[in-house]
mmCIF file of N, CA and C in Angstrom:
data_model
loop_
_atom_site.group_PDB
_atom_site.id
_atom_site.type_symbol
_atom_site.label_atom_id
_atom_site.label_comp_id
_atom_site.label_asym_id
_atom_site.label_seq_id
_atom_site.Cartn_x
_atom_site.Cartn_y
_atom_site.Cartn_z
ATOM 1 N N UNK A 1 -14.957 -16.105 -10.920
ATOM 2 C CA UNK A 1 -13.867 -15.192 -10.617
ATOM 3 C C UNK A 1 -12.586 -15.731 -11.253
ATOM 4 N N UNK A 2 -11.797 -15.041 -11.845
ATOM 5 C CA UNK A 2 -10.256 -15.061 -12.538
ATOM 6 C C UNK A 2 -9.507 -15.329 -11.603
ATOM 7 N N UNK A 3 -8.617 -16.244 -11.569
ATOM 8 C CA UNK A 3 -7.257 -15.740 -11.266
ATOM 9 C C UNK A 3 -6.691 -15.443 -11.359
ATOM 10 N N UNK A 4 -6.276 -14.267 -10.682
ATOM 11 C CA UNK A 4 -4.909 -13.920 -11.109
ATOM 12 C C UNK A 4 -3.363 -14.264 -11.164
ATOM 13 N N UNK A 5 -2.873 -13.962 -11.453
ATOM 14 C CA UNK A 5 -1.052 -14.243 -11.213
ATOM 15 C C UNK A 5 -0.618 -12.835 -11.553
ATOM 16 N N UNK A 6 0.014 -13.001 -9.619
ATOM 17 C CA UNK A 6 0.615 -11.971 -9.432
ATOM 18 C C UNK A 6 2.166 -11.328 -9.653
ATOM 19 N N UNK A 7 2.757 -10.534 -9.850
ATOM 20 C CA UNK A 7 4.064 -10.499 -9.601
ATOM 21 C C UNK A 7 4.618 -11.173 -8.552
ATOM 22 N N UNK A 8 6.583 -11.411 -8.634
ATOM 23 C CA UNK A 8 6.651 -12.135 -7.343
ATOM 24 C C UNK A 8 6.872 -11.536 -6.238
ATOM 25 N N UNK A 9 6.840 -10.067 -6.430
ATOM 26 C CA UNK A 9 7.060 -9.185 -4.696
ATOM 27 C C UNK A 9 5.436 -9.599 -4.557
ATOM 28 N N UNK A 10 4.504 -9.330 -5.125
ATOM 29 C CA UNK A 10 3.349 -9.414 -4.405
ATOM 30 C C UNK A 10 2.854 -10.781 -3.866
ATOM 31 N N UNK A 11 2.861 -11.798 -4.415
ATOM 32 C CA UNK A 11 2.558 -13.009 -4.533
ATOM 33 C C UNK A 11 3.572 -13.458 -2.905
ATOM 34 N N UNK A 12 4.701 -12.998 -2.979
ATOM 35 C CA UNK A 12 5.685 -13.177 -1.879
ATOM 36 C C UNK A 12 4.831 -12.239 -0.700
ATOM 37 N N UNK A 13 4.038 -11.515 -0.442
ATOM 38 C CA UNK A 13 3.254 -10.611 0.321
ATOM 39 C C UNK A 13 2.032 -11.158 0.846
ATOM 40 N N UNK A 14 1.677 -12.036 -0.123
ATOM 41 C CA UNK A 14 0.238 -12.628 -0.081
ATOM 42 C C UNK A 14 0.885 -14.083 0.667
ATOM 43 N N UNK A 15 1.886 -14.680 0.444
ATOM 44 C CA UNK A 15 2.286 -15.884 1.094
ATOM 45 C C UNK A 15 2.980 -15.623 2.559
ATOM 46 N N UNK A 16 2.899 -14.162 2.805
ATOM 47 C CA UNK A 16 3.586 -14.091 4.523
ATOM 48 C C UNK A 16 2.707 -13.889 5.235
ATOM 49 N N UNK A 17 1.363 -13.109 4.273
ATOM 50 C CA UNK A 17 0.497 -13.460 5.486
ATOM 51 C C UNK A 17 -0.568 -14.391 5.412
ATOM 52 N N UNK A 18 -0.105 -15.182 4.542
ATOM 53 C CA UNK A 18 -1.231 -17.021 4.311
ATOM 54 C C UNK A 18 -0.441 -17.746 5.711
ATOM 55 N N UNK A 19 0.894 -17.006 6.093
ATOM 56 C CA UNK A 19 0.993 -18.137 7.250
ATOM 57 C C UNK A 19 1.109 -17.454 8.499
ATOM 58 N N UNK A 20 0.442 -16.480 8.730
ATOM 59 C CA UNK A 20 -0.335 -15.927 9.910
ATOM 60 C C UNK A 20 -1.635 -16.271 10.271
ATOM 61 N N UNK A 21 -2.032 -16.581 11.447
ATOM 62 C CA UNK A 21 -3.476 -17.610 11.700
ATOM 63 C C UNK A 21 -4.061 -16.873 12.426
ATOM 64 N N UNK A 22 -4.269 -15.572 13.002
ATOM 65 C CA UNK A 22 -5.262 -14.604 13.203
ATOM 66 C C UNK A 22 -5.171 -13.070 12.732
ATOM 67 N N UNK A 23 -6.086 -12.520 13.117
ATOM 68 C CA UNK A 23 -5.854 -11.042 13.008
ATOM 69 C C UNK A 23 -4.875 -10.451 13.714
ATOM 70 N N UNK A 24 -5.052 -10.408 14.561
ATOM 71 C CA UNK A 24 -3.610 -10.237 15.192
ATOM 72 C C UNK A 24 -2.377 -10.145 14.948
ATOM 73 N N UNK A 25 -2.435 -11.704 14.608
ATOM 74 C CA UNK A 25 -0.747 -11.687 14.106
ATOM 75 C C UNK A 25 -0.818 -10.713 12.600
ATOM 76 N N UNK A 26 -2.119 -11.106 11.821
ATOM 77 C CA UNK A 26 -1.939 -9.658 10.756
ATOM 78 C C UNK A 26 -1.945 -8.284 10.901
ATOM 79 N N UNK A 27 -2.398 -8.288 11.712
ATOM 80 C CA UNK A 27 -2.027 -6.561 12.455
ATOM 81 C C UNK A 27 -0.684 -6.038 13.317
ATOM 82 N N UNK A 28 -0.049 -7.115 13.647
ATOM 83 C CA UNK A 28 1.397 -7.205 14.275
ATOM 84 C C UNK A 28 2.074 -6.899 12.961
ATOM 85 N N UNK A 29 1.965 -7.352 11.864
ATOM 86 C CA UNK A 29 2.760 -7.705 10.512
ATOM 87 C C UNK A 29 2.671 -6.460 9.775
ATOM 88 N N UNK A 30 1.387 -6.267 9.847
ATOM 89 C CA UNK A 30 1.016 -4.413 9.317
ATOM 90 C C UNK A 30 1.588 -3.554 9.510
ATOM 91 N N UNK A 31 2.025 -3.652 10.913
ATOM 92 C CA UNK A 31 2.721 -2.757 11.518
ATOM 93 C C UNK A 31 3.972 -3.121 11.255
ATOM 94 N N UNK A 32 4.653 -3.788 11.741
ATOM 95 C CA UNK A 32 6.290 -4.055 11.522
ATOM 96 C C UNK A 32 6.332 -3.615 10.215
ATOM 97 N N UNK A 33 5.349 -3.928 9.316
ATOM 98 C CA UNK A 33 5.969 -3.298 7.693
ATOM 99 C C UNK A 33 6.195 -2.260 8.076
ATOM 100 N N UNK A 34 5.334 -1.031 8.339
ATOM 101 C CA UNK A 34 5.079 -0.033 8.779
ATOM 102 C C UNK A 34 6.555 0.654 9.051
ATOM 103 N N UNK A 35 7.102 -0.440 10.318
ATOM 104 C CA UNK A 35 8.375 -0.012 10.749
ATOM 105 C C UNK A 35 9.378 -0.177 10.204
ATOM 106 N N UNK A 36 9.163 -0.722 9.028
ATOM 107 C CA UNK A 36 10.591 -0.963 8.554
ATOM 108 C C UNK A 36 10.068 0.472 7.009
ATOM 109 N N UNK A 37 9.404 0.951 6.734
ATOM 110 C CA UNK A 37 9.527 1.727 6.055
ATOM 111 C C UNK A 37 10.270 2.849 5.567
ATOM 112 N N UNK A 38 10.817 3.366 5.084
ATOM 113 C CA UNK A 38 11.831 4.371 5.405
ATOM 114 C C UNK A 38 11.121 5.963 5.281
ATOM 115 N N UNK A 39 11.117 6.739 6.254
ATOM 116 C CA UNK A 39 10.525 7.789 6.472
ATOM 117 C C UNK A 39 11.066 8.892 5.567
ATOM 118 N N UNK A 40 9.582 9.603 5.506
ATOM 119 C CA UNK A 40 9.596 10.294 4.438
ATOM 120 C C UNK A 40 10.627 11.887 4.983
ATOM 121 N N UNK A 41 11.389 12.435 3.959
ATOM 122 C CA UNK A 41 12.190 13.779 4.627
ATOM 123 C C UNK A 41 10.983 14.389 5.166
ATOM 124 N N UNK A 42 11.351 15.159 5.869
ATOM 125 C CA UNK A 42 10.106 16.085 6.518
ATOM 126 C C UNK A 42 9.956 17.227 5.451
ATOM 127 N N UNK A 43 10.882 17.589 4.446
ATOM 128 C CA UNK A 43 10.219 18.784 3.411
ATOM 129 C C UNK A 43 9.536 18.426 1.892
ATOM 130 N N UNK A 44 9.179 16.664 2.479
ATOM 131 C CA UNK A 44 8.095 15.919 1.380
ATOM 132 C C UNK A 44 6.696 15.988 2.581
ATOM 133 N N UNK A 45 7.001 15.928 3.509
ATOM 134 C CA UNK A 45 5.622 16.587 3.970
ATOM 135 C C UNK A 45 4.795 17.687 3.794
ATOM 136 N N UNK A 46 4.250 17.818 3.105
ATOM 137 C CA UNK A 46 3.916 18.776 2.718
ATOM 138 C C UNK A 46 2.119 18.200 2.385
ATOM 139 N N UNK A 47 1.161 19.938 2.313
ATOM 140 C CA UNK A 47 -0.110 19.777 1.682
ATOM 141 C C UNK A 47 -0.034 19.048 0.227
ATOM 142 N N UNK A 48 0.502 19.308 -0.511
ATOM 143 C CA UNK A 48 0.854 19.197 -1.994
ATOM 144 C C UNK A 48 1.100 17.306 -1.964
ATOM 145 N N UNK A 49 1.651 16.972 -1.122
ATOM 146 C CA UNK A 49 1.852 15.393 -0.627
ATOM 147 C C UNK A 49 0.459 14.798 0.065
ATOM 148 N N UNK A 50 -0.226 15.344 0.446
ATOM 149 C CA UNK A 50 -1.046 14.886 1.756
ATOM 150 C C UNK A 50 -2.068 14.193 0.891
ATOM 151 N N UNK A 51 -2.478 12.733 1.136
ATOM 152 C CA UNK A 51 -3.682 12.171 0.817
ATOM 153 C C UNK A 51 -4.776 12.640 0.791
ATOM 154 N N UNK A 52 -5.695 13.029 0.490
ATOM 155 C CA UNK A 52 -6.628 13.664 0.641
ATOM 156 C C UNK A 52 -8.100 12.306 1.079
ATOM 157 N N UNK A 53 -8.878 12.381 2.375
ATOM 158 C CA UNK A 53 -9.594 11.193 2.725
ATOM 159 C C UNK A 53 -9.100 10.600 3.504
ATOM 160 N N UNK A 54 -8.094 10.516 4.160
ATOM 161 C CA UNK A 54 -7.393 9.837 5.317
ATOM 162 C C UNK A 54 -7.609 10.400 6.299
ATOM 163 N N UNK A 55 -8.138 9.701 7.283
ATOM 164 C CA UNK A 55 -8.191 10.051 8.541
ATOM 165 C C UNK A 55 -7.211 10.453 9.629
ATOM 166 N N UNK A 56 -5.665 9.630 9.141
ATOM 167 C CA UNK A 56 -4.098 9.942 9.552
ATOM 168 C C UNK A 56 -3.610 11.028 8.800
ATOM 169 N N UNK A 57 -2.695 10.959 8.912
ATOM 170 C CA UNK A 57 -1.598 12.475 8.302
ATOM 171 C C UNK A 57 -0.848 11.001 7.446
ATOM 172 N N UNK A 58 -1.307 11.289 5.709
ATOM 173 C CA UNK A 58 -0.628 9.909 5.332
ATOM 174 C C UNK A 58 0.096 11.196 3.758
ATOM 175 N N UNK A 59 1.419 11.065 3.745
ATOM 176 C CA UNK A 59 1.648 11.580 2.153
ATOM 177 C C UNK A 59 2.019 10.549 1.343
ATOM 178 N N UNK A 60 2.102 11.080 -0.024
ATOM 179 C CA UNK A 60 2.724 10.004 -1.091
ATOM 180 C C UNK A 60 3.259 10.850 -1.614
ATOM 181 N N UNK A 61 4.762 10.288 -2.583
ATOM 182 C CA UNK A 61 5.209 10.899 -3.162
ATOM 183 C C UNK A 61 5.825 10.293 -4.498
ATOM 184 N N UNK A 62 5.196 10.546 -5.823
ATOM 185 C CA UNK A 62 5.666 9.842 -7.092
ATOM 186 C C UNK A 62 6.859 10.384 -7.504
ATOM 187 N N UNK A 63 7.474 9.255 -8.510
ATOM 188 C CA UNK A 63 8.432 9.880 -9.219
ATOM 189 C C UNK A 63 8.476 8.605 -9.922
ATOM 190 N N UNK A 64 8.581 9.254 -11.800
ATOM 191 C CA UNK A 64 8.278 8.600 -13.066
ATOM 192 C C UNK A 64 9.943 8.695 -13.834
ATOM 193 N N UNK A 65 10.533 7.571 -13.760
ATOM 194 C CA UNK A 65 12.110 7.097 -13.996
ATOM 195 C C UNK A 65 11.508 6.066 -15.328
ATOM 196 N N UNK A 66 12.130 6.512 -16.167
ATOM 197 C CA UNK A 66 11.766 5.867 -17.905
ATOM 198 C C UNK A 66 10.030 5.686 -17.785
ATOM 199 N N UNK A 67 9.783 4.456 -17.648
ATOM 200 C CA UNK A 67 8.616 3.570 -18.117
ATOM 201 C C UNK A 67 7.739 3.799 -16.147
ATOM 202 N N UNK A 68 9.046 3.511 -15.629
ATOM 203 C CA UNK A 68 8.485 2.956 -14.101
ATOM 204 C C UNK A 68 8.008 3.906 -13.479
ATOM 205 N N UNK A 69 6.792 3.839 -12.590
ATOM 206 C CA UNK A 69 6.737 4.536 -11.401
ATOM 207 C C UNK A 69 7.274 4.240 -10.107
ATOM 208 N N UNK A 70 7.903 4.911 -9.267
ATOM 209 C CA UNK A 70 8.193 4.958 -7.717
ATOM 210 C C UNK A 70 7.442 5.733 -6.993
ATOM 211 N N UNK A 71 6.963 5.068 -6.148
ATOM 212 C CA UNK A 71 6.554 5.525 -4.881
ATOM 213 C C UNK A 71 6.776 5.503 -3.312
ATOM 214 N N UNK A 72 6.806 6.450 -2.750
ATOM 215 C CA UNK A 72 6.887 6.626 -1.519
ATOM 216 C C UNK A 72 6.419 6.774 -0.585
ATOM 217 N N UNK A 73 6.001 6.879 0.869
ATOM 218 C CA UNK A 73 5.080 7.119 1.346
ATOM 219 C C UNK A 73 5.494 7.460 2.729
ATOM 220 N N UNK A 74 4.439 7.718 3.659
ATOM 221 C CA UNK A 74 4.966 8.105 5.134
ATOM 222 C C UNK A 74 3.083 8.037 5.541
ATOM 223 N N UNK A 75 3.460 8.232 7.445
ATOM 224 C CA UNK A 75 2.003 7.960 8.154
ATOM 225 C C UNK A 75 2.288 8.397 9.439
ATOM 226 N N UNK A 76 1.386 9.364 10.258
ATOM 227 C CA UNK A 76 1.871 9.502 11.399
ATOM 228 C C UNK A 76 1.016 8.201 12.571
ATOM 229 N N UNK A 77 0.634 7.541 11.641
ATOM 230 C CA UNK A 77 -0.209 6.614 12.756
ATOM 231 C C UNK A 77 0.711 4.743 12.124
ATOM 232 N N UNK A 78 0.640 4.279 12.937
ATOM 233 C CA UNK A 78 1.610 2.860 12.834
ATOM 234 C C UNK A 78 0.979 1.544 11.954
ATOM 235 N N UNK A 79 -0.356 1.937 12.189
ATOM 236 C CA UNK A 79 -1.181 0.800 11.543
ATOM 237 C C UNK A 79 -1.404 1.054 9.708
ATOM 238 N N UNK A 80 -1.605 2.650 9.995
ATOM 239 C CA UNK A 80 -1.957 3.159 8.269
ATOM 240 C C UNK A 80 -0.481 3.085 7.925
ATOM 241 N N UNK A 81 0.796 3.453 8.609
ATOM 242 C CA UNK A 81 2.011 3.345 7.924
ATOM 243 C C UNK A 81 2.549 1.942 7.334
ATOM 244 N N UNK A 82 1.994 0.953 7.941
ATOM 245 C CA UNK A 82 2.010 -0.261 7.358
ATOM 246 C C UNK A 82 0.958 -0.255 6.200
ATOM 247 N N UNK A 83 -0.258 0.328 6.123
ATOM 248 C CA UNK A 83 -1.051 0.084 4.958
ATOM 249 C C UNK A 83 -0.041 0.753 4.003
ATOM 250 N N UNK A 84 0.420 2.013 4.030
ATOM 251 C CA UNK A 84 1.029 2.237 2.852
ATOM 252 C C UNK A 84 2.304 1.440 2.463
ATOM 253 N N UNK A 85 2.661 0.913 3.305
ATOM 254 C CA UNK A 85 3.858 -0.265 2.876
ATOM 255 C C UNK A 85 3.439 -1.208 1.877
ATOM 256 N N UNK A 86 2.542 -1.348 2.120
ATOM 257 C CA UNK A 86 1.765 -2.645 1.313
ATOM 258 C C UNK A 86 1.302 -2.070 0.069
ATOM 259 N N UNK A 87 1.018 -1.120 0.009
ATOM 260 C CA UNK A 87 0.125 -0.144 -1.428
ATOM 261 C C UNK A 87 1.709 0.274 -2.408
ATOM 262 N N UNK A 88 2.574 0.449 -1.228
ATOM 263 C CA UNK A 88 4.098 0.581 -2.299
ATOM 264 C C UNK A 88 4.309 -0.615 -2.832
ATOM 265 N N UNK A 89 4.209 -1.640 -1.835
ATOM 266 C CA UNK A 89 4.760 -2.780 -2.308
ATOM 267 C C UNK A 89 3.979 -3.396 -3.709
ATOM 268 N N UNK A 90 2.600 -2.881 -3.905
ATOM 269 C CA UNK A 90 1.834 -3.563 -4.849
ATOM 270 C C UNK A 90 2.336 -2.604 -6.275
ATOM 271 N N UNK A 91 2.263 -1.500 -5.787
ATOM 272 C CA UNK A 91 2.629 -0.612 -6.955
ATOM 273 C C UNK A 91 4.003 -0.065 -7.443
ATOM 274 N N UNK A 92 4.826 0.530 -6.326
ATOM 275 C CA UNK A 92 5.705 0.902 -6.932
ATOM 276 C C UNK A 92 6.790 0.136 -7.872
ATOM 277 N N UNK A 93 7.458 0.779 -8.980
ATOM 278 C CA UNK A 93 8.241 -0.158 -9.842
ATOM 279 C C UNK A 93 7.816 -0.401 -10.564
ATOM 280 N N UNK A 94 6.239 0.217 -10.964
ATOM 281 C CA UNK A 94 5.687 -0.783 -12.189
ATOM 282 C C UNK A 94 5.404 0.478 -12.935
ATOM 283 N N UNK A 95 4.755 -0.211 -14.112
ATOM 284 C CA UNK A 95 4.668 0.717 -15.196
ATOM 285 C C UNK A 95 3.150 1.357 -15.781
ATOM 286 N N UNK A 96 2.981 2.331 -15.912
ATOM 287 C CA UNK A 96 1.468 2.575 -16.182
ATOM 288 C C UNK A 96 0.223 1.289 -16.053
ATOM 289 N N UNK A 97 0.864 0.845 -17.408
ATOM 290 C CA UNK A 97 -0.714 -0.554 -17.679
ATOM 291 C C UNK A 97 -0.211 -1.808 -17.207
ATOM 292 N N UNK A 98 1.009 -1.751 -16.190
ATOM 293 C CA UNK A 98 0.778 -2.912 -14.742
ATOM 294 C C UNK A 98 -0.298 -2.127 -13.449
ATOM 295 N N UNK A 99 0.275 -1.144 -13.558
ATOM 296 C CA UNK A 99 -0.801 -0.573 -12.358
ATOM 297 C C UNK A 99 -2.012 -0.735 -12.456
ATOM 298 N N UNK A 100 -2.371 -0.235 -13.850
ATOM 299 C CA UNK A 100 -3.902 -0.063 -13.920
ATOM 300 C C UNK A 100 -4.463 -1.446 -14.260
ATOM 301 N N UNK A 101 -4.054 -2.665 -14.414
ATOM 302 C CA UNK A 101 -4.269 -3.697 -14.092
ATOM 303 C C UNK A 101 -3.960 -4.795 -12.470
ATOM 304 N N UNK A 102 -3.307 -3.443 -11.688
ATOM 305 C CA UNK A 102 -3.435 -4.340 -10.253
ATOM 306 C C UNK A 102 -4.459 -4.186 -9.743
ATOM 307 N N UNK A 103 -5.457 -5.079 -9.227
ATOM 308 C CA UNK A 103 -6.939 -5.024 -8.237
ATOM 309 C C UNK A 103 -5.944 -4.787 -6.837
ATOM 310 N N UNK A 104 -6.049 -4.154 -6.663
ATOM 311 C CA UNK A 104 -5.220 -4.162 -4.808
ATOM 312 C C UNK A 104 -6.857 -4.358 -4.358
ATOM 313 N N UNK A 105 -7.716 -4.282 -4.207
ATOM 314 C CA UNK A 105 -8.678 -4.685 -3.711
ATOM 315 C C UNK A 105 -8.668 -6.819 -3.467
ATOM 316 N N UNK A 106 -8.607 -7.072 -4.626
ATOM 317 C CA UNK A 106 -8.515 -8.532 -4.524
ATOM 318 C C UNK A 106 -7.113 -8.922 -3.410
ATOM 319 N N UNK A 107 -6.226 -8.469 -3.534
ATOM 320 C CA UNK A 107 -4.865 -8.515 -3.040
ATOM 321 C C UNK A 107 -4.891 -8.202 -1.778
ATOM 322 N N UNK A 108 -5.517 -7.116 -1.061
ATOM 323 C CA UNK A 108 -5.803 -7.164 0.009
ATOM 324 C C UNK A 108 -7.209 -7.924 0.634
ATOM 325 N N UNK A 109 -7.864 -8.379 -0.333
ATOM 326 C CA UNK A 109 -9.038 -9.804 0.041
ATOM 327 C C UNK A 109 -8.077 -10.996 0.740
ATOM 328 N N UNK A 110 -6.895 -10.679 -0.151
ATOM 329 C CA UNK A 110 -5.596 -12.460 -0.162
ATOM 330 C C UNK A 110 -5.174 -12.068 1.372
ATOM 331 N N UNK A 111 -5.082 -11.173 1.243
ATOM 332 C CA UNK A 111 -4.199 -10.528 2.884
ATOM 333 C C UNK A 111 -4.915 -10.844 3.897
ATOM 334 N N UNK A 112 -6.113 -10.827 3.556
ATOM 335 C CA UNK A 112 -7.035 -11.426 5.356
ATOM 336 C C UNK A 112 -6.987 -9.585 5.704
ATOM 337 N N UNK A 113 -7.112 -8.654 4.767
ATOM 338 C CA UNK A 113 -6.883 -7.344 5.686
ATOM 339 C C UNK A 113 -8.320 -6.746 5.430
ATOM 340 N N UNK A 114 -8.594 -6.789 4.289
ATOM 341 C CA UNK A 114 -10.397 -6.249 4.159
ATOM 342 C C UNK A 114 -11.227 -6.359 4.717
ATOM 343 N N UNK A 115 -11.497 -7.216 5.207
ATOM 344 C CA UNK A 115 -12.361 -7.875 6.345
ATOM 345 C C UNK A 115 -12.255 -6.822 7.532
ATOM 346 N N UNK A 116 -11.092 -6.659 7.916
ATOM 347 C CA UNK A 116 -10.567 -6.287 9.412
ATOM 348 C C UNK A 116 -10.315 -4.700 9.430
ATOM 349 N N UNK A 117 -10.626 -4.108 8.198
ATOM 350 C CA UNK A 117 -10.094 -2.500 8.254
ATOM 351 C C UNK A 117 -11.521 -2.108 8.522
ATOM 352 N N UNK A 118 -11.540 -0.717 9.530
ATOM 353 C CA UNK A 118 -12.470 0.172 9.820
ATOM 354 C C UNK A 118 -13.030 0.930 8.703
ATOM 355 N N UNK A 119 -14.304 1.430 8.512
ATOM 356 C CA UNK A 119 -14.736 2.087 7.167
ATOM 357 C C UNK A 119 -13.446 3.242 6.884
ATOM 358 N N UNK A 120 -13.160 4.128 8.552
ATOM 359 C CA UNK A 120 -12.209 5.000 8.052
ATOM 360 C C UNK A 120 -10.937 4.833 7.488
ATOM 361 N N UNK A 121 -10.500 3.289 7.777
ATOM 362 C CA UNK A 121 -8.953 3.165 7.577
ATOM 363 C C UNK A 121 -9.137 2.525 5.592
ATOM 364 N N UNK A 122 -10.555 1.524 5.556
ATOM 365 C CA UNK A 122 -10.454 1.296 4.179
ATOM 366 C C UNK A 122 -10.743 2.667 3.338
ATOM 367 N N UNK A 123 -11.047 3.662 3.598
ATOM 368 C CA UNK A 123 -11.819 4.576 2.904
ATOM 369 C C UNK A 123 -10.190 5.818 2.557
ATOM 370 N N UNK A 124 -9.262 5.191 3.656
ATOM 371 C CA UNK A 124 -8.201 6.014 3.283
ATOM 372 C C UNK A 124 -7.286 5.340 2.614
ATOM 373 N N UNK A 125 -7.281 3.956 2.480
ATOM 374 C CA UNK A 125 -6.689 2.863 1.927
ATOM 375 C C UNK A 125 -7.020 2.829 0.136
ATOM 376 N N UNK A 126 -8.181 3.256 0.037
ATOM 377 C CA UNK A 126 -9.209 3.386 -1.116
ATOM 378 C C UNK A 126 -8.407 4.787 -1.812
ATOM 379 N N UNK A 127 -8.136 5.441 -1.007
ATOM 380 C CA UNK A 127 -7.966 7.212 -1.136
ATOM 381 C C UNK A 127 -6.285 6.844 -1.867
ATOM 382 N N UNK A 128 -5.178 6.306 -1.062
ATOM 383 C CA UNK A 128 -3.751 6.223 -1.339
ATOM 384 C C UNK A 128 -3.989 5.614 -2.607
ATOM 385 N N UNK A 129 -4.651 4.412 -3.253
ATOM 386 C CA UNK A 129 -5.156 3.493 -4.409
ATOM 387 C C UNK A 129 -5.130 4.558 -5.310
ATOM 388 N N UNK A 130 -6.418 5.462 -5.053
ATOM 389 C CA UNK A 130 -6.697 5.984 -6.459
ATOM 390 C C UNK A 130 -5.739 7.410 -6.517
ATOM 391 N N UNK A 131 -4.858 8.038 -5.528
ATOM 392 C CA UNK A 131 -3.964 8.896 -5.853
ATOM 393 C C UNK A 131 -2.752 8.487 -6.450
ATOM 394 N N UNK A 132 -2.386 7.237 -6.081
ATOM 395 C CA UNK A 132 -1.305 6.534 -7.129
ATOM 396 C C UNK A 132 -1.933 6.041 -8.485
ATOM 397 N N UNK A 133 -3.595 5.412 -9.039
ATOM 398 C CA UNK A 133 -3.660 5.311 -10.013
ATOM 399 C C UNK A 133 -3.636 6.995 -10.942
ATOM 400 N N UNK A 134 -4.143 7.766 -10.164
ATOM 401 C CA UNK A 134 -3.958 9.256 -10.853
ATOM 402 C C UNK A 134 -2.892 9.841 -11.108
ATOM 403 N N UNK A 135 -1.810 9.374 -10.228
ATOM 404 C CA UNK A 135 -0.571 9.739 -10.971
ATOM 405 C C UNK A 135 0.008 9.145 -11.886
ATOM 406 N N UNK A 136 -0.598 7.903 -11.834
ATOM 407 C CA UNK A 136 0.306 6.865 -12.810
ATOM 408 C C UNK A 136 -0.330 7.076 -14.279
ATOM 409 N N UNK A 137 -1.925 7.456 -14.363
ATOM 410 C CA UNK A 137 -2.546 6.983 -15.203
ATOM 411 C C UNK A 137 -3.001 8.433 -16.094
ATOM 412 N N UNK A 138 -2.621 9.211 -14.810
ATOM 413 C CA UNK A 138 -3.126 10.576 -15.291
ATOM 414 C C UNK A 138 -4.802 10.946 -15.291
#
């Protein structure tokens, strides 16, 4: 297996929760991301936004500024609103062929979070992944 080297928002993501010592405290952390997210307007809620495969009410919302992508996100459930914190944090800001070279799979291996997600919560986690590589990548 490769190593990688990550950017330093991510690498800084992967080292907050190397010093959390159970699940718990990573699921406390999930969440507080969660809460510190900034909520989406309610007229980006929309079908046209809505993840498609999520078991929550989860939207995303792109927007392509020069080279970069931004992303946004929202969750009506506390635990998936922290997953998408973390899926912004890996992606947004970057540029086509950084994205399509991030494994967020490996990255959330680093997180101690793969292990611990339900088929439904990875399967919507999987779902936010490949709707941001489709926007990014086309």
């Amino acid at each position: 297996m490769t190593c990688m080297t990550y950017p330093e928002n991510i690498q800084d993501l992967i080292d907050d929760f190397a010093f959390l010592d159970d699940w718990e405290d990573r699921y406390m952390h999930v969440i507080d991301l969660g809460k510190a997210l900034p909520p989406l307007p309610l007229e980006a809620k929309t079908d046209v936004n809505k993840v498609k495969g999520c078991a929550s009410q989860v939207w995303l919302v792109s927007d392509q500024k020069n080279d970069a992508w931004k992303f946004s996100g929202d969750s009506d459930a506390h635990i998936v609103k922290g997953l998408v914190a973390i899926v912004l944090e890996i992606y947004s800001g970057r540029t086509a062929e950084e994205i399509s070279k991030l494994d967020a799979n490996d990255i959330l291996s680093k997180l101690g979070l793969s292990e611990h997600l339900s088929a439904q919560r990875a399967n919507g986690l999987a779902a936010m992944i490949a709707r941001i590589k489709t926007e990014a990548l086309g």
